[in-house]
PDB file of C-alpha atoms in Angstrom:
ATOM      1  CA  MET A 298       0.000   0.000   0.000  1.00  0.00           C
ATOM      2  CA  SER A 299       1.710   3.135  -1.183  1.00  0.00           C
ATOM      3  CA  GLU A 300       1.747   6.447   0.611  1.00  0.00           C
ATOM      4  CA  SER A 301       1.585   8.540  -2.543  1.00  0.00           C
ATOM      5  CA  GLY A 302       1.547   8.452  -6.305  1.00  0.00           C
ATOM      6  CA  GLU A 303      -1.263   7.051  -8.407  1.00  0.00           C
ATOM      7  CA  GLY A 304      -2.253   4.279  -6.066  1.00  0.00           C
ATOM      8  CA  LEU A 305      -4.138   4.024  -2.853  1.00  0.00           C
ATOM      9  CA  ASP A 306      -3.116   6.683  -0.402  1.00  0.00           C
ATOM     10  CA  ALA A 307      -2.704   6.194   3.303  1.00  0.00           C
ATOM     11  CA  SER A 308      -5.767   8.331   3.863  1.00  0.00           C
ATOM     12  CA  SER A 309      -7.907   5.512   2.453  1.00  0.00           C
ATOM     13  CA  SER A 310      -7.666   4.008   5.891  1.00  0.00           C
ATOM     14  CA  GLY A 311      -9.908   6.752   7.175  1.00  0.00           C
ATOM     15  CA  ALA A 312      -7.149   7.971   9.459  1.00  0.00           C
ATOM     16  CA  ALA A 313      -6.274  11.171   7.617  1.00  0.00           C
ATOM     17  CA  LYS A 314      -8.192  14.353   6.878  1.00  0.00           C
ATOM     18  CA  GLY A 315      -6.651  14.955   3.461  1.00  0.00           C
ATOM     19  CA  VAL A 316      -8.169  14.088   0.115  1.00  0.00           C
ATOM     20  CA  THR A 317      -8.077  10.382  -0.745  1.00  0.00           C
ATOM     21  CA  TRP A 318      -7.170   9.200  -4.239  1.00  0.00           C
ATOM     22  CA  ALA A 319      -7.852   5.523  -4.930  1.00  0.00           C
ATOM     23  CA  ARG A 320      -7.374   3.319  -7.964  1.00  0.00           C
ATOM     24  CA  ARG A 321      -9.415   0.123  -7.935  1.00  0.00           C
ATOM     25  CA  SER A 322      -6.592  -1.996  -9.370  1.00  0.00           C
ATOM     26  CA  GLN A 323      -4.455  -1.023  -6.387  1.00  0.00           C
ATOM     27  CA  VAL A 324      -7.029  -1.583  -3.638  1.00  0.00           C
ATOM     28  CA  PRO A 325      -6.501  -5.055  -2.145  1.00  0.00           C
ATOM     29  CA  PRO A 326      -9.746  -7.048  -2.089  1.00  0.00           C
ATOM     30  CA  PHE A 327     -11.123  -9.150   0.716  1.00  0.00           C
ATOM     31  CA  SER A 328     -13.676 -11.897   0.268  1.00  0.00           C
ATOM     32  CA  PRO A 329     -16.611 -12.005   2.699  1.00  0.00           C
ATOM     33  CA  ALA A 330     -18.186 -15.029   0.949  1.00  0.00           C
ATOM     34  CA  PRO A 331     -17.386 -17.384  -1.956  1.00  0.00           C
ATOM     35  CA  GLY A 332     -17.243 -15.638  -5.321  1.00  0.00           C
ATOM     36  CA  ILE A 333     -17.405 -12.159  -3.804  1.00  0.00           C
ATOM     37  CA  GLN A 334     -14.576  -9.610  -3.714  1.00  0.00           C
ATOM     38  CA  VAL A 335     -14.875  -6.327  -1.843  1.00  0.00           C
ATOM     39  CA  GLN A 336     -12.585  -3.318  -2.370  1.00  0.00           C
ATOM     40  CA  PRO A 337     -13.405  -0.484   0.025  1.00  0.00           C
ATOM     41  CA  VAL A 338     -12.626   3.210  -0.037  1.00  0.00           C
ATOM     42  CA  ILE A 339     -13.104   4.622   3.430  1.00  0.00           C
ATOM     43  CA  GLY A 340     -13.884   8.183   4.379  1.00  0.00           C
ATOM     44  CA  GLU A 341     -14.768   9.745   7.700  1.00  0.00           C
ATOM     45  CA  SER A 342     -18.509   9.135   7.646  1.00  0.00           C
ATOM     46  CA  LEU A 343     -19.000   6.717   4.786  1.00  0.00           C
ATOM     47  CA  MET A 344     -17.495   3.699   3.046  1.00  0.00           C
ATOM     48  CA  THR A 345     -17.929   2.998  -0.650  1.00  0.00           C
ATOM     49  CA  CYS A 346     -17.005  -0.466  -1.918  1.00  0.00           C
ATOM     50  CA  TRP A 347     -16.523  -1.959  -5.313  1.00  0.00           C
ATOM     51  CA  ILE A 348     -18.232  -5.329  -4.857  1.00  0.00           C
ATOM     52  CA  ALA A 349     -17.566  -7.875  -7.602  1.00  0.00           C
ATOM     53  CA  MET A 350     -19.702 -11.027  -7.585  1.00  0.00           C
ATOM     54  CA  GLU A 351     -19.111 -13.997  -9.848  1.00  0.00           C
ATOM     55  CA  PRO A 352     -22.083 -15.389 -11.790  1.00  0.00           C
ATOM     56  CA  GLY A 353     -24.522 -16.939  -9.336  1.00  0.00           C
ATOM     57  CA  ALA A 354     -22.605 -15.809  -6.249  1.00  0.00           C
ATOM     58  CA  VAL A 355     -24.910 -15.429  -3.264  1.00  0.00           C
ATOM     59  CA  VAL A 356     -25.180 -12.912  -0.443  1.00  0.00           C
ATOM     60  CA  ILE A 357     -27.353 -14.740   2.074  1.00  0.00           C
ATOM     61  CA  GLU A 358     -30.079 -12.859   3.900  1.00  0.00           C
ATOM     62  CA  HIS A 359     -28.622 -10.582   6.527  1.00  0.00           C
ATOM     63  CA  SER A 360     -29.081  -7.143   8.011  1.00  0.00           C
ATOM     64  CA  HIS A 361     -26.921  -4.464   9.588  1.00  0.00           C
ATOM     65  CA  PRO A 362     -27.513  -1.095  11.171  1.00  0.00           C
ATOM     66  CA  ASN A 363     -25.647   0.612   8.311  1.00  0.00           C
ATOM     67  CA  GLU A 364     -27.802   2.175   5.632  1.00  0.00           C
ATOM     68  CA  GLN A 365     -26.763   0.781   2.239  1.00  0.00           C
ATOM     69  CA  LEU A 366     -27.031   2.434  -1.180  1.00  0.00           C
ATOM     70  CA  GLY A 367     -25.933   0.347  -4.161  1.00  0.00           C
ATOM     71  CA  VAL A 368     -25.484   1.163  -7.844  1.00  0.00           C
ATOM     72  CA  VAL A 369     -25.056  -1.493 -10.536  1.00  0.00           C
ATOM     73  CA  VAL A 370     -22.151  -0.577 -12.826  1.00  0.00           C
ATOM     74  CA  GLU A 371     -21.638  -3.888 -14.662  1.00  0.00           C
ATOM     75  CA  GLY A 372     -23.771  -7.004 -15.075  1.00  0.00           C
ATOM     76  CA  SER A 373     -26.860  -7.743 -13.025  1.00  0.00           C
ATOM     77  CA  VAL A 374     -27.981  -8.912  -9.600  1.00  0.00           C
ATOM     78  CA  SER A 375     -31.259 -10.009  -8.050  1.00  0.00           C
ATOM     79  CA  ILE A 376     -31.868  -8.208  -4.774  1.00  0.00           C
ATOM     80  CA  THR A 377     -34.505  -9.360  -2.311  1.00  0.00           C
ATOM     81  CA  ALA A 378     -35.863  -7.105   0.422  1.00  0.00           C
ATOM     82  CA  GLU A 379     -39.283  -6.622   2.026  1.00  0.00           C
ATOM     83  CA  GLY A 380     -40.508  -9.837   0.383  1.00  0.00           C
ATOM     84  CA  GLU A 381     -39.809  -8.529  -3.103  1.00  0.00           C
ATOM     85  CA  THR A 382     -37.083  -9.614  -5.543  1.00  0.00           C
ATOM     86  CA  ARG A 383     -35.930  -7.289  -8.284  1.00  0.00           C
ATOM     87  CA  GLU A 384     -33.472  -7.865 -11.107  1.00  0.00           C
ATOM     88  CA  MET A 385     -31.119  -4.898 -11.035  1.00  0.00           C
ATOM     89  CA  VAL A 386     -29.087  -4.076 -14.136  1.00  0.00           C
ATOM     90  CA  ILE A 387     -26.595  -1.387 -15.164  1.00  0.00           C
ATOM     91  CA  GLY A 388     -28.026   1.988 -14.223  1.00  0.00           C
ATOM     92  CA  ASP A 389     -30.173   0.662 -11.390  1.00  0.00           C
ATOM     93  CA  ALA A 390     -29.781   1.591  -7.751  1.00  0.00           C
ATOM     94  CA  TYR A 391     -31.313   0.646  -4.428  1.00  0.00           C
ATOM     95  CA  VAL A 392     -31.344   1.887  -0.884  1.00  0.00           C
ATOM     96  CA  VAL A 393     -31.660  -0.670   1.918  1.00  0.00           C
ATOM     97  CA  PRO A 394     -32.593   1.069   5.175  1.00  0.00           C
ATOM     98  CA  SER A 395     -30.888   0.392   8.463  1.00  0.00           C
ATOM     99  CA  ASP A 396     -31.586  -3.079   9.879  1.00  0.00           C
ATOM    100  CA  MET A 397     -33.653  -4.277   6.909  1.00  0.00           C
ATOM    101  CA  ALA A 398     -33.046  -7.920   5.950  1.00  0.00           C
ATOM    102  CA  HIS A 399     -31.839  -8.316   2.364  1.00  0.00           C
ATOM    103  CA  SER A 400     -30.088 -10.833   0.119  1.00  0.00           C
ATOM    104  CA  GLY A 401     -28.694 -11.006  -3.386  1.00  0.00           C
ATOM    105  CA  VAL A 402     -27.736 -13.352  -6.211  1.00  0.00           C
ATOM    106  CA  ALA A 403     -25.452 -12.272  -9.059  1.00  0.00           C
ATOM    107  CA  GLY A 404     -26.739 -12.673 -12.606  1.00  0.00           C
ATOM    108  CA  ALA A 405     -25.393 -14.835 -15.422  1.00  0.00           C
ATOM    109  CA  ASP A 406     -22.521 -12.440 -16.179  1.00  0.00           C
ATOM    110  CA  GLY A 407     -21.808 -11.578 -12.573  1.00  0.00           C
ATOM    111  CA  VAL A 408     -22.126  -8.065 -11.270  1.00  0.00           C
ATOM    112  CA  LEU A 409     -20.009  -5.097 -10.253  1.00  0.00           C
ATOM    113  CA  LEU A 410     -21.635  -2.900  -7.644  1.00  0.00           C
ATOM    114  CA  VAL A 411     -20.630   0.418  -6.134  1.00  0.00           C
ATOM    115  CA  GLU A 412     -22.151   0.208  -2.678  1.00  0.00           C
ATOM    116  CA  THR A 413     -21.990   2.841   0.028  1.00  0.00           C
ATOM    117  CA  PHE A 414     -22.516   2.214   3.732  1.00  0.00           C
ATOM    118  CA  VAL A 415     -23.298   4.850   6.372  1.00  0.00           C
ATOM    119  CA  PRO A 416     -21.963   4.664   8.978  1.00  0.00           C
ATOM    120  CA  ILE A 417     -18.798   2.850   7.917  1.00  0.00           C
ATOM    121  CA  ARG A 418     -19.310  -0.915   8.075  1.00  0.00           C
ATOM    122  CA  GLU A 419     -16.621  -1.645  10.629  1.00  0.00           C
ATOM    123  CA  GLU A 420     -16.526  -5.429  10.106  1.00  0.00           C
ATOM    124  CA  TYR A 421     -15.699  -4.748   6.452  1.00  0.00           C
ATOM    125  CA  ALA A 422     -13.058  -2.191   7.435  1.00  0.00           C
ATOM    126  CA  ARG A 423     -11.490  -4.720   9.814  1.00  0.00           C
ATOM    127  CA  ALA A 424     -11.548  -7.530   7.248  1.00  0.00           C
ATOM    128  CA  TRP A 425      -9.947  -5.254   4.689  1.00  0.00           C
ATOM    129  CA  ARG A 426      -7.270  -3.962   7.034  1.00  0.00           C
ATOM    130  CA  ALA A 427      -6.371  -7.547   7.906  1.00  0.00           C
ATOM    131  CA  VAL A 428      -5.636  -8.106   4.200  1.00  0.00           C
ATOM    132  CA  VAL A 429      -3.798  -4.808   3.771  1.00  0.00           C
ATOM    133  CA  GLU A 430      -1.654  -5.412   6.822  1.00  0.00           C
ATOM    134  CA  GLY A 431      -0.939  -8.958   5.640  1.00  0.00           C
TER     135      GLY A 431
ATOM    136  CA  MET B 228     -42.674   9.873 -10.868  1.00  0.00           C
ATOM    137  CA  SER B 229     -44.240   6.496 -10.254  1.00  0.00           C
ATOM    138  CA  GLU B 230     -45.140   5.045  -6.902  1.00  0.00           C
ATOM    139  CA  SER B 231     -44.338   1.484  -7.876  1.00  0.00           C
ATOM    140  CA  GLY B 232     -43.120  -0.756 -10.665  1.00  0.00           C
ATOM    141  CA  GLU B 233     -39.670  -0.690 -12.179  1.00  0.00           C
ATOM    142  CA  GLY B 234     -39.117   3.024 -11.942  1.00  0.00           C
ATOM    143  CA  LEU B 235     -38.256   5.432  -9.228  1.00  0.00           C
ATOM    144  CA  ASP B 236     -40.254   4.823  -6.091  1.00  0.00           C
ATOM    145  CA  ALA B 237     -41.680   7.490  -3.863  1.00  0.00           C
ATOM    146  CA  SER B 238     -39.178   6.481  -1.216  1.00  0.00           C
ATOM    147  CA  SER B 239     -36.424   8.007  -3.353  1.00  0.00           C
ATOM    148  CA  SER B 240     -37.496  11.294  -1.869  1.00  0.00           C
ATOM    149  CA  GLY B 241     -36.070  10.188   1.435  1.00  0.00           C
ATOM    150  CA  ALA B 242     -39.503  10.413   3.012  1.00  0.00           C
ATOM    151  CA  ALA B 243     -40.127   6.688   3.431  1.00  0.00           C
ATOM    152  CA  LYS B 244     -38.432   3.974   5.433  1.00  0.00           C
ATOM    153  CA  GLY B 245     -38.948   1.186   2.892  1.00  0.00           C
ATOM    154  CA  VAL B 246     -36.428  -0.051   0.370  1.00  0.00           C
ATOM    155  CA  THR B 247     -35.878   2.291  -2.584  1.00  0.00           C
ATOM    156  CA  TRP B 248     -35.544   0.928  -6.112  1.00  0.00           C
ATOM    157  CA  ALA B 249     -34.330   3.417  -8.706  1.00  0.00           C
ATOM    158  CA  ARG B 250     -33.657   3.185 -12.432  1.00  0.00           C
ATOM    159  CA  ARG B 251     -31.396   5.878 -13.782  1.00  0.00           C
ATOM    160  CA  SER B 252     -33.413   6.344 -16.985  1.00  0.00           C
ATOM    161  CA  GLN B 253     -36.433   7.210 -14.857  1.00  0.00           C
ATOM    162  CA  VAL B 254     -34.740   9.628 -12.447  1.00  0.00           C
ATOM    163  CA  PRO B 255     -35.305  13.199 -13.675  1.00  0.00           C
ATOM    164  CA  PRO B 256     -32.012  15.117 -13.908  1.00  0.00           C
ATOM    165  CA  PHE B 257     -31.313  18.632 -12.781  1.00  0.00           C
ATOM    166  CA  SER B 258     -28.466  20.767 -14.077  1.00  0.00           C
ATOM    167  CA  PRO B 259     -26.388  22.684 -11.514  1.00  0.00           C
ATOM    168  CA  ALA B 260     -24.077  24.084 -14.191  1.00  0.00           C
ATOM    169  CA  PRO B 261     -23.711  24.027 -17.990  1.00  0.00           C
ATOM    170  CA  GLY B 262     -23.032  20.547 -19.386  1.00  0.00           C
ATOM    171  CA  ILE B 263     -23.698  18.820 -16.079  1.00  0.00           C
ATOM    172  CA  GLN B 264     -26.672  16.603 -15.269  1.00  0.00           C
ATOM    173  CA  VAL B 265     -27.298  15.254 -11.780  1.00  0.00           C
ATOM    174  CA  GLN B 266     -29.638  12.363 -10.955  1.00  0.00           C
ATOM    175  CA  PRO B 267     -29.867  11.747  -7.210  1.00  0.00           C
ATOM    176  CA  VAL B 268     -30.991   8.763  -5.195  1.00  0.00           C
ATOM    177  CA  ILE B 269     -31.722   9.883  -1.665  1.00  0.00           C
ATOM    178  CA  GLY B 270     -31.634   7.787   1.472  1.00  0.00           C
ATOM    179  CA  GLU B 271     -31.973   8.749   5.117  1.00  0.00           C
ATOM    180  CA  SER B 272     -28.334   9.596   5.802  1.00  0.00           C
ATOM    181  CA  LEU B 273     -26.749   9.741   2.369  1.00  0.00           C
ATOM    182  CA  MET B 274     -27.334  10.834  -1.218  1.00  0.00           C
ATOM    183  CA  THR B 275     -25.753   9.112  -4.199  1.00  0.00           C
ATOM    184  CA  CYS B 276     -25.883  10.896  -7.546  1.00  0.00           C
ATOM    185  CA  TRP B 277     -25.183   9.887 -11.079  1.00  0.00           C
ATOM    186  CA  ILE B 278     -23.332  12.965 -12.346  1.00  0.00           C
ATOM    187  CA  ALA B 279     -22.874  13.162 -16.119  1.00  0.00           C
ATOM    188  CA  MET B 280     -20.527  15.839 -17.441  1.00  0.00           C
ATOM    189  CA  GLU B 281     -20.101  16.665 -21.107  1.00  0.00           C
ATOM    190  CA  PRO B 282     -16.557  16.861 -22.512  1.00  0.00           C
ATOM    191  CA  GLY B 283     -14.802  19.845 -20.977  1.00  0.00           C
ATOM    192  CA  ALA B 284     -17.650  20.688 -18.592  1.00  0.00           C
ATOM    193  CA  VAL B 285     -16.387  22.493 -15.513  1.00  0.00           C
ATOM    194  CA  VAL B 286     -17.239  22.343 -11.830  1.00  0.00           C
ATOM    195  CA  ILE B 287     -15.734  25.554 -10.500  1.00  0.00           C
ATOM    196  CA  GLU B 288     -13.890  25.531  -7.200  1.00  0.00           C
ATOM    197  CA  HIS B 289     -16.287  25.240  -4.297  1.00  0.00           C
ATOM    198  CA  SER B 290     -16.653  23.563  -0.949  1.00  0.00           C
ATOM    199  CA  HIS B 291     -19.466  22.234   1.211  1.00  0.00           C
ATOM    200  CA  PRO B 292     -19.725  20.669   4.631  1.00  0.00           C
ATOM    201  CA  ASN B 293     -20.823  17.376   3.077  1.00  0.00           C
ATOM    202  CA  GLU B 294     -18.153  14.720   2.754  1.00  0.00           C
ATOM    203  CA  GLN B 295     -17.993  13.568  -0.881  1.00  0.00           C
ATOM    204  CA  LEU B 296     -16.896  10.192  -2.245  1.00  0.00           C
ATOM    205  CA  GLY B 297     -16.840   9.821  -6.024  1.00  0.00           C
ATOM    206  CA  VAL B 298     -16.258   6.853  -8.320  1.00  0.00           C
ATOM    207  CA  VAL B 299     -15.586   7.189 -12.055  1.00  0.00           C
ATOM    208  CA  VAL B 300     -17.758   4.727 -13.984  1.00  0.00           C
ATOM    209  CA  GLU B 301     -17.352   6.100 -17.543  1.00  0.00           C
ATOM    210  CA  GLY B 302     -14.872   8.489 -19.153  1.00  0.00           C
ATOM    211  CA  SER B 303     -12.466  10.674 -17.223  1.00  0.00           C
ATOM    212  CA  VAL B 304     -12.294  13.827 -15.139  1.00  0.00           C
ATOM    213  CA  SER B 305      -9.526  15.996 -13.730  1.00  0.00           C
ATOM    214  CA  ILE B 306     -10.120  16.698 -10.057  1.00  0.00           C
ATOM    215  CA  THR B 307      -8.217  19.420  -8.206  1.00  0.00           C
ATOM    216  CA  ALA B 308      -7.983  19.514  -4.419  1.00  0.00           C
ATOM    217  CA  GLU B 309      -5.268  20.512  -1.961  1.00  0.00           C
ATOM    218  CA  GLY B 310      -3.294  22.117  -4.780  1.00  0.00           C
ATOM    219  CA  GLU B 311      -3.049  18.851  -6.697  1.00  0.00           C
ATOM    220  CA  THR B 312      -4.796  17.884  -9.936  1.00  0.00           C
ATOM    221  CA  ARG B 313      -5.320  14.239 -10.813  1.00  0.00           C
ATOM    222  CA  GLU B 314      -6.743  12.682 -13.941  1.00  0.00           C
ATOM    223  CA  MET B 315      -9.308  10.161 -12.751  1.00  0.00           C
ATOM    224  CA  VAL B 316     -10.426   7.386 -15.072  1.00  0.00           C
ATOM    225  CA  ILE B 317     -12.762   4.398 -14.881  1.00  0.00           C
ATOM    226  CA  GLY B 318     -12.057   2.519 -11.682  1.00  0.00           C
ATOM    227  CA  ASP B 319     -10.714   5.531  -9.821  1.00  0.00           C
ATOM    228  CA  ALA B 320     -12.256   7.042  -6.715  1.00  0.00           C
ATOM    229  CA  TYR B 321     -11.676   9.999  -4.448  1.00  0.00           C
ATOM    230  CA  VAL B 322     -12.833  11.268  -1.099  1.00  0.00           C
ATOM    231  CA  VAL B 323     -13.086  15.017  -0.569  1.00  0.00           C
ATOM    232  CA  PRO B 324     -13.357  15.804   3.142  1.00  0.00           C
ATOM    233  CA  SER B 325     -15.884  18.185   4.599  1.00  0.00           C
ATOM    234  CA  ASP B 326     -15.265  21.838   3.667  1.00  0.00           C
ATOM    235  CA  MET B 327     -12.292  21.142   1.381  1.00  0.00           C
ATOM    236  CA  ALA B 328     -12.192  23.299  -1.760  1.00  0.00           C
ATOM    237  CA  HIS B 329     -12.237  21.246  -4.968  1.00  0.00           C
ATOM    238  CA  SER B 330     -12.968  21.604  -8.668  1.00  0.00           C
ATOM    239  CA  GLY B 331     -13.239  19.398 -11.726  1.00  0.00           C
ATOM    240  CA  VAL B 332     -13.060  19.358 -15.520  1.00  0.00           C
ATOM    241  CA  ALA B 333     -14.500  16.502 -17.580  1.00  0.00           C
ATOM    242  CA  GLY B 334     -12.192  14.734 -20.016  1.00  0.00           C
ATOM    243  CA  ALA B 335     -12.403  14.523 -23.808  1.00  0.00           C
ATOM    244  CA  ASP B 336     -15.160  11.893 -23.701  1.00  0.00           C
ATOM    245  CA  GLY B 337     -16.998  13.389 -20.767  1.00  0.00           C
ATOM    246  CA  VAL B 338     -17.457  11.513 -17.535  1.00  0.00           C
ATOM    247  CA  LEU B 339     -20.070   9.611 -15.576  1.00  0.00           C
ATOM    248  CA  LEU B 340     -19.538   9.706 -11.839  1.00  0.00           C
ATOM    249  CA  VAL B 341     -21.289   7.973  -8.975  1.00  0.00           C
ATOM    250  CA  GLU B 342     -20.839  10.459  -6.151  1.00  0.00           C
ATOM    251  CA  THR B 343     -22.085  10.100  -2.597  1.00  0.00           C
ATOM    252  CA  PHE B 344     -22.614  12.949  -0.156  1.00  0.00           C
ATOM    253  CA  VAL B 345     -22.935  12.634   3.627  1.00  0.00           C
ATOM    254  CA  PRO B 346     -24.964  14.244   4.994  1.00  0.00           C
ATOM    255  CA  ILE B 347     -27.454  14.675   2.167  1.00  0.00           C
ATOM    256  CA  ARG B 348     -26.634  17.733   0.094  1.00  0.00           C
ATOM    257  CA  GLU B 349     -29.843  19.610   0.702  1.00  0.00           C
ATOM    258  CA  GLU B 350     -29.365  22.198  -2.063  1.00  0.00           C
ATOM    259  CA  TYR B 351     -29.148  19.302  -4.537  1.00  0.00           C
ATOM    260  CA  ALA B 352     -32.209  17.645  -3.016  1.00  0.00           C
ATOM    261  CA  ARG B 353     -34.134  20.919  -3.318  1.00  0.00           C
ATOM    262  CA  ALA B 354     -33.023  21.509  -6.926  1.00  0.00           C
ATOM    263  CA  TRP B 355     -34.032  17.961  -7.822  1.00  0.00           C
ATOM    264  CA  ARG B 356     -37.419  18.134  -6.113  1.00  0.00           C
ATOM    265  CA  ALA B 357     -38.129  21.364  -7.985  1.00  0.00           C
ATOM    266  CA  VAL B 358     -37.660  19.414 -11.231  1.00  0.00           C
ATOM    267  CA  VAL B 359     -39.643  16.385 -10.033  1.00  0.00           C
ATOM    268  CA  GLU B 360     -42.514  18.533  -8.844  1.00  0.00           C
ATOM    269  CA  GLY B 361     -42.474  20.494 -12.109  1.00  0.00           C
TER     270      GLY B 361
END
């Protein structure tokens, strides 16, 4: 993890008050479940993650106090919440309120999401730092 | 603005506690400056916007108390903050802290950003609602 240059700056850890510049190819991923890779960028009050899911990869039903706002940037994913399942494709977005149970299944070509959590999802931050710190 | 179906739900206004489903093609844009179109999705604690800038479109230097985390999903943009200018391309991200002056210029092919603001940028919410409400 570099301190400067074109890569991921130290401030991505959320520790600094300066601007953060991040390049996805230089953000180490962690894997919270099979077929899923998460690359976070962490600010002071929010965390945005690139979440790449292989075709058919599953996020089992779960909930968390963090509000979650996701945008589909590649592929597709079926999201289930409040008893409803929707196929989300490029250009779709969703907001899952705090503590609402939700699940997801990646489509036939997988999916790349840009998902933001407020407040920062600390278990993700910890899992990522464990990878970064080796 | 539809209350149900595949489009933008009423909960996109931030007024409801249910899940929000949004489709970019059905989110009315507002234009804060020439060559810039903003399509917000509004949660309880955060706002994520698709921000489309035409080639060479300019966001003049400004600041706001809202923390800002942007991801480039199409094209490129030059972002200036803290006396440094970086060319950001697909797969790049940046975090601009609260009250930090910053500016931007879209690249030769324009840019599509997914930018999140915490707390919600109320002047954007107002400008958008003015469009939605006609």
